[in-house]
Amino acid sequence: MSNTIEPIGASQRREVEAATADCVARISRALERDFPVPPVRFDLRGRSAGMFRSDGQRHWIRYNPWIFAKYYRDNLEGTVPHEVAHYIVHLLYGRRRVAPHGREWRAVMDLLGAPPEVTFDRDLSDIPQRRQRTHSYHCACREHALSTTRHNRVRRGSGRYLCRACGEALRPGSGVD
């Protein structure tokens, strides 16, 4: 990929951080409750434009700086409120069973005046993608490429995979450790 897009720079990152803080402030005013602004990271890769994460104690929002660079305005207006809505729903409802894009999330999106869109369906051909390593396996009828996750399950004895064509168990091919 010689035409890979460059990630957003420092000034645009500051603008995204400010937009995130603005969304949190708007929800705080609307719900008459103070919510802290979560840390923002620009370390997301792959096909997702944004992601809210929590480890129970800490919360943060991750953005993909390459996708933001390619579709900056769309992400500022769509992805930022989308992820802030996930953050607010998490703070309001905690670990209770709440659908990720359910009525609670849609209600927060409405308060933000943002369309409750779930997917970001754009051309990402010039965005760097994570490439998962595959491992060679075979059966009676063909070669198969298993992901590292599945390969490790086979090695640990916690996974067994069958060929959909012949039904035989997949066996490691040459060069598989």
PDB file of C-alpha atoms in Angstrom:
ATOM      1  CA  MET A   1       0.000   0.000   0.000  1.00  0.00           C
ATOM      2  CA  SER A   2       2.047   2.919  -1.190  1.00  0.00           C
ATOM      3  CA  ASN A   3      -0.821   5.438  -0.906  1.00  0.00           C
ATOM      4  CA  THR A   4      -1.530   4.885   2.772  1.00  0.00           C
ATOM      5  CA  ILE A   5      -3.169   7.900   4.375  1.00  0.00           C
ATOM      6  CA  GLU A   6      -1.366   9.743   7.197  1.00  0.00           C
ATOM      7  CA  PRO A   7      -3.029   9.977  10.636  1.00  0.00           C
ATOM      8  CA  ILE A   8      -4.445  13.261  11.922  1.00  0.00           C
ATOM      9  CA  GLY A   9      -1.957  15.677  13.426  1.00  0.00           C
ATOM     10  CA  ALA A  10      -1.752  17.437  16.786  1.00  0.00           C
ATOM     11  CA  SER A  11      -4.140  20.300  15.985  1.00  0.00           C
ATOM     12  CA  GLN A  12      -6.876  17.966  14.765  1.00  0.00           C
ATOM     13  CA  ARG A  13      -6.326  15.697  17.776  1.00  0.00           C
ATOM     14  CA  ARG A  14      -6.888  18.714  20.030  1.00  0.00           C
ATOM     15  CA  GLU A  15     -10.065  19.510  18.098  1.00  0.00           C
ATOM     16  CA  VAL A  16     -11.326  15.919  18.546  1.00  0.00           C
ATOM     17  CA  GLU A  17     -10.507  16.079  22.267  1.00  0.00           C
ATOM     18  CA  ALA A  18     -12.399  19.395  22.508  1.00  0.00           C
ATOM     19  CA  ALA A  19     -15.393  17.909  20.641  1.00  0.00           C
ATOM     20  CA  THR A  20     -15.375  14.965  23.054  1.00  0.00           C
ATOM     21  CA  ALA A  21     -15.309  17.333  26.050  1.00  0.00           C
ATOM     22  CA  ASP A  22     -18.089  19.422  24.470  1.00  0.00           C
ATOM     23  CA  CYS A  23     -20.332  16.351  24.070  1.00  0.00           C
ATOM     24  CA  VAL A  24     -19.751  15.406  27.716  1.00  0.00           C
ATOM     25  CA  ALA A  25     -20.526  18.984  28.815  1.00  0.00           C
ATOM     26  CA  ARG A  26     -23.750  19.043  26.744  1.00  0.00           C
ATOM     27  CA  ILE A  27     -24.935  15.794  28.333  1.00  0.00           C
ATOM     28  CA  SER A  28     -23.976  17.091  31.790  1.00  0.00           C
ATOM     29  CA  ARG A  29     -26.158  20.171  31.206  1.00  0.00           C
ATOM     30  CA  ALA A  30     -29.027  18.166  29.700  1.00  0.00           C
ATOM     31  CA  LEU A  31     -29.104  15.668  32.579  1.00  0.00           C
ATOM     32  CA  GLU A  32     -28.174  18.268  35.221  1.00  0.00           C
ATOM     33  CA  ARG A  33     -25.362  16.060  36.412  1.00  0.00           C
ATOM     34  CA  ASP A  34     -21.597  16.446  36.123  1.00  0.00           C
ATOM     35  CA  PHE A  35     -19.758  13.786  34.156  1.00  0.00           C
ATOM     36  CA  PRO A  36     -15.964  13.826  33.983  1.00  0.00           C
ATOM     37  CA  VAL A  37     -14.363  13.995  30.563  1.00  0.00           C
ATOM     38  CA  PRO A  38     -12.710  10.640  29.823  1.00  0.00           C
ATOM     39  CA  PRO A  39      -9.152  10.408  28.538  1.00  0.00           C
ATOM     40  CA  VAL A  40      -8.932  10.252  24.755  1.00  0.00           C
ATOM     41  CA  ARG A  41      -6.427   8.072  22.921  1.00  0.00           C
ATOM     42  CA  PHE A  42      -5.604   8.003  19.246  1.00  0.00           C
ATOM     43  CA  ASP A  43      -4.297   4.439  19.166  1.00  0.00           C
ATOM     44  CA  LEU A  44      -7.128   2.522  17.494  1.00  0.00           C
ATOM     45  CA  ARG A  45      -6.277   0.650  14.318  1.00  0.00           C
ATOM     46  CA  GLY A  46      -8.226  -1.456  11.878  1.00  0.00           C
ATOM     47  CA  ARG A  47     -11.762  -0.845  10.636  1.00  0.00           C
ATOM     48  CA  SER A  48     -13.279   0.875  13.699  1.00  0.00           C
ATOM     49  CA  ALA A  49     -13.358   4.659  13.828  1.00  0.00           C
ATOM     50  CA  GLY A  50     -13.883   4.777  17.582  1.00  0.00           C
ATOM     51  CA  MET A  51     -14.304   2.676  20.696  1.00  0.00           C
ATOM     52  CA  PHE A  52     -15.311   3.285  24.325  1.00  0.00           C
ATOM     53  CA  ARG A  53     -13.412   1.103  26.805  1.00  0.00           C
ATOM     54  CA  SER A  54     -13.623   0.520  30.544  1.00  0.00           C
ATOM     55  CA  ASP A  55     -11.691  -1.780  32.832  1.00  0.00           C
ATOM     56  CA  GLY A  56     -14.076  -1.258  35.730  1.00  0.00           C
ATOM     57  CA  GLN A  57     -12.139   1.552  37.385  1.00  0.00           C
ATOM     58  CA  ARG A  58     -10.952   3.626  34.449  1.00  0.00           C
ATOM     59  CA  HIS A  59     -12.755   4.685  31.291  1.00  0.00           C
ATOM     60  CA  TRP A  60     -11.350   6.021  28.036  1.00  0.00           C
ATOM     61  CA  ILE A  61     -12.287   6.612  24.425  1.00  0.00           C
ATOM     62  CA  ARG A  62     -10.083   5.441  21.571  1.00  0.00           C
ATOM     63  CA  TYR A  63     -10.161   6.936  18.096  1.00  0.00           C
ATOM     64  CA  ASN A  64      -8.583   5.743  14.864  1.00  0.00           C
ATOM     65  CA  PRO A  65      -6.391   8.641  13.661  1.00  0.00           C
ATOM     66  CA  TRP A  66      -6.194   7.267  10.092  1.00  0.00           C
ATOM     67  CA  ILE A  67      -9.959   6.976   9.629  1.00  0.00           C
ATOM     68  CA  PHE A  68     -10.375  10.421  11.195  1.00  0.00           C
ATOM     69  CA  ALA A  69      -7.846  11.784   8.699  1.00  0.00           C
ATOM     70  CA  LYS A  70      -9.774  10.394   5.745  1.00  0.00           C
ATOM     71  CA  TYR A  71     -13.277  11.256   6.987  1.00  0.00           C
ATOM     72  CA  TYR A  72     -12.559  13.986   9.509  1.00  0.00           C
ATOM     73  CA  ARG A  73     -15.860  15.920   9.503  1.00  0.00           C
ATOM     74  CA  ASP A  74     -18.001  12.745   9.441  1.00  0.00           C
ATOM     75  CA  ASN A  75     -16.130  11.375  12.447  1.00  0.00           C
ATOM     76  CA  LEU A  76     -16.230  14.637  14.358  1.00  0.00           C
ATOM     77  CA  GLU A  77     -20.002  14.794  13.895  1.00  0.00           C
ATOM     78  CA  GLY A  78     -20.785  11.075  14.162  1.00  0.00           C
ATOM     79  CA  THR A  79     -18.093   8.996  15.835  1.00  0.00           C
ATOM     80  CA  VAL A  80     -17.354  11.432  18.678  1.00  0.00           C
ATOM     81  CA  PRO A  81     -20.974  11.625  19.922  1.00  0.00           C
ATOM     82  CA  HIS A  82     -21.381   7.876  19.297  1.00  0.00           C
ATOM     83  CA  GLU A  83     -18.502   6.995  21.641  1.00  0.00           C
ATOM     84  CA  VAL A  84     -19.428   9.658  24.210  1.00  0.00           C
ATOM     85  CA  ALA A  85     -22.946   8.167  24.281  1.00  0.00           C
ATOM     86  CA  HIS A  86     -21.452   4.736  25.102  1.00  0.00           C
ATOM     87  CA  TYR A  87     -19.408   6.361  27.875  1.00  0.00           C
ATOM     88  CA  ILE A  88     -22.422   8.165  29.376  1.00  0.00           C
ATOM     89  CA  VAL A  89     -24.624   5.041  29.210  1.00  0.00           C
ATOM     90  CA  HIS A  90     -21.873   3.132  31.006  1.00  0.00           C
ATOM     91  CA  LEU A  91     -21.711   5.773  33.756  1.00  0.00           C
ATOM     92  CA  LEU A  92     -25.501   5.867  34.110  1.00  0.00           C
ATOM     93  CA  TYR A  93     -26.220   2.131  34.031  1.00  0.00           C
ATOM     94  CA  GLY A  94     -22.934   0.478  34.971  1.00  0.00           C
ATOM     95  CA  ARG A  95     -22.816  -3.248  34.487  1.00  0.00           C
ATOM     96  CA  ARG A  96     -26.595  -3.661  34.211  1.00  0.00           C
ATOM     97  CA  ARG A  97     -27.766  -5.383  31.074  1.00  0.00           C
ATOM     98  CA  VAL A  98     -28.105  -2.620  28.530  1.00  0.00           C
ATOM     99  CA  ALA A  99     -28.027  -3.235  24.778  1.00  0.00           C
ATOM    100  CA  PRO A 100     -24.926  -1.552  23.257  1.00  0.00           C
ATOM    101  CA  HIS A 101     -27.049   0.469  20.826  1.00  0.00           C
ATOM    102  CA  GLY A 102     -30.318   0.129  22.710  1.00  0.00           C
ATOM    103  CA  ARG A 103     -32.857   2.702  23.821  1.00  0.00           C
ATOM    104  CA  GLU A 104     -30.574   4.156  26.521  1.00  0.00           C
ATOM    105  CA  TRP A 105     -27.802   4.797  24.003  1.00  0.00           C
ATOM    106  CA  ARG A 106     -30.266   6.197  21.443  1.00  0.00           C
ATOM    107  CA  ALA A 107     -31.690   8.549  24.103  1.00  0.00           C
ATOM    108  CA  VAL A 108     -28.199   9.959  24.769  1.00  0.00           C
ATOM    109  CA  MET A 109     -27.604  10.327  21.025  1.00  0.00           C
ATOM    110  CA  ASP A 110     -30.896  12.260  20.804  1.00  0.00           C
ATOM    111  CA  LEU A 111     -29.737  14.585  23.602  1.00  0.00           C
ATOM    112  CA  LEU A 112     -26.572  15.199  21.583  1.00  0.00           C
ATOM    113  CA  GLY A 113     -28.577  15.862  18.426  1.00  0.00           C
ATOM    114  CA  ALA A 114     -26.649  13.161  16.592  1.00  0.00           C
ATOM    115  CA  PRO A 115     -28.137  10.452  14.379  1.00  0.00           C
ATOM    116  CA  PRO A 116     -28.037   7.072  16.157  1.00  0.00           C
ATOM    117  CA  GLU A 117     -26.000   5.377  13.427  1.00  0.00           C
ATOM    118  CA  VAL A 118     -24.286   2.151  14.388  1.00  0.00           C
ATOM    119  CA  THR A 119     -21.918   1.383  11.527  1.00  0.00           C
ATOM    120  CA  PHE A 120     -19.299   3.394   9.738  1.00  0.00           C
ATOM    121  CA  ASP A 121     -19.469   2.070   6.190  1.00  0.00           C
ATOM    122  CA  ARG A 122     -16.804   3.865   4.155  1.00  0.00           C
ATOM    123  CA  ASP A 123     -13.954   2.971   1.800  1.00  0.00           C
ATOM    124  CA  LEU A 124     -10.986   2.088   4.002  1.00  0.00           C
ATOM    125  CA  SER A 125      -8.686   0.764   1.291  1.00  0.00           C
ATOM    126  CA  ASP A 126      -5.895   3.270   2.076  1.00  0.00           C
ATOM    127  CA  ILE A 127      -6.188   2.896   5.881  1.00  0.00           C
ATOM    128  CA  PRO A 128      -3.586   0.644   7.572  1.00  0.00           C
ATOM    129  CA  GLN A 129      -5.257  -2.595   8.672  1.00  0.00           C
ATOM    130  CA  ARG A 130      -4.225  -5.126  11.268  1.00  0.00           C
ATOM    131  CA  ARG A 131      -3.154  -8.318   9.588  1.00  0.00           C
ATOM    132  CA  GLN A 132      -3.572 -11.484  11.572  1.00  0.00           C
ATOM    133  CA  ARG A 133      -1.027 -14.200  11.070  1.00  0.00           C
ATOM    134  CA  THR A 134      -2.398 -17.535   9.884  1.00  0.00           C
ATOM    135  CA  HIS A 135      -1.137 -21.070  10.432  1.00  0.00           C
ATOM    136  CA  SER A 136      -1.227 -23.876   7.903  1.00  0.00           C
ATOM    137  CA  TYR A 137      -3.532 -26.839   8.666  1.00  0.00           C
ATOM    138  CA  HIS A 138      -4.858 -29.600   6.443  1.00  0.00           C
ATOM    139  CA  CYS A 139      -7.491 -32.303   6.231  1.00  0.00           C
ATOM    140  CA  ALA A 140      -8.141 -35.063   3.701  1.00  0.00           C
ATOM    141  CA  CYS A 141      -9.302 -32.702   0.978  1.00  0.00           C
ATOM    142  CA  ARG A 142      -7.504 -29.344   1.250  1.00  0.00           C
ATOM    143  CA  GLU A 143      -5.259 -26.850   3.046  1.00  0.00           C
ATOM    144  CA  HIS A 144      -6.702 -24.466   5.642  1.00  0.00           C
ATOM    145  CA  ALA A 145      -5.401 -21.256   7.220  1.00  0.00           C
ATOM    146  CA  LEU A 146      -6.242 -20.994  10.919  1.00  0.00           C
ATOM    147  CA  SER A 147      -5.952 -17.745  12.834  1.00  0.00           C
ATOM    148  CA  THR A 148      -3.427 -17.492  15.640  1.00  0.00           C
ATOM    149  CA  THR A 149      -6.292 -17.614  18.150  1.00  0.00           C
ATOM    150  CA  ARG A 150      -7.587 -20.916  16.781  1.00  0.00           C
ATOM    151  CA  HIS A 151      -4.063 -22.277  16.365  1.00  0.00           C
ATOM    152  CA  ASN A 152      -3.342 -21.576  20.049  1.00  0.00           C
ATOM    153  CA  ARG A 153      -6.585 -23.291  21.063  1.00  0.00           C
ATOM    154  CA  VAL A 154      -5.528 -26.394  19.134  1.00  0.00           C
ATOM    155  CA  ARG A 155      -2.074 -26.320  20.804  1.00  0.00           C
ATOM    156  CA  ARG A 156      -3.634 -25.992  24.286  1.00  0.00           C
ATOM    157  CA  GLY A 157      -6.100 -28.790  23.549  1.00  0.00           C
ATOM    158  CA  SER A 158      -9.111 -26.503  24.088  1.00  0.00           C
ATOM    159  CA  GLY A 159     -10.118 -26.308  20.424  1.00  0.00           C
ATOM    160  CA  ARG A 160     -10.718 -28.763  17.627  1.00  0.00           C
ATOM    161  CA  TYR A 161     -11.754 -27.712  14.140  1.00  0.00           C
ATOM    162  CA  LEU A 162     -13.359 -29.768  11.385  1.00  0.00           C
ATOM    163  CA  CYS A 163     -13.337 -29.270   7.641  1.00  0.00           C
ATOM    164  CA  ARG A 164     -16.789 -28.245   6.437  1.00  0.00           C
ATOM    165  CA  ALA A 165     -16.302 -30.155   3.189  1.00  0.00           C
ATOM    166  CA  CYS A 166     -15.043 -33.566   4.340  1.00  0.00           C
ATOM    167  CA  GLY A 167     -15.741 -33.424   8.098  1.00  0.00           C
ATOM    168  CA  GLU A 168     -12.221 -34.486   9.038  1.00  0.00           C
ATOM    169  CA  ALA A 169     -10.365 -32.850  11.941  1.00  0.00           C
ATOM    170  CA  LEU A 170      -7.828 -30.251  10.863  1.00  0.00           C
ATOM    171  CA  ARG A 171      -4.192 -31.182  11.514  1.00  0.00           C
ATOM    172  CA  PRO A 172      -1.174 -28.872  11.635  1.00  0.00           C
ATOM    173  CA  GLY A 173       0.634 -28.554   8.331  1.00  0.00           C
ATOM    174  CA  SER A 174       4.335 -28.168   7.810  1.00  0.00           C
ATOM    175  CA  GLY A 175       5.994 -25.294   9.651  1.00  0.00           C
ATOM    176  CA  VAL A 176       3.359 -25.070  12.412  1.00  0.00           C
ATOM    177  CA  ASP A 177       4.836 -25.069  15.888  1.00  0.00           C
TER     178      ASP A 177
END
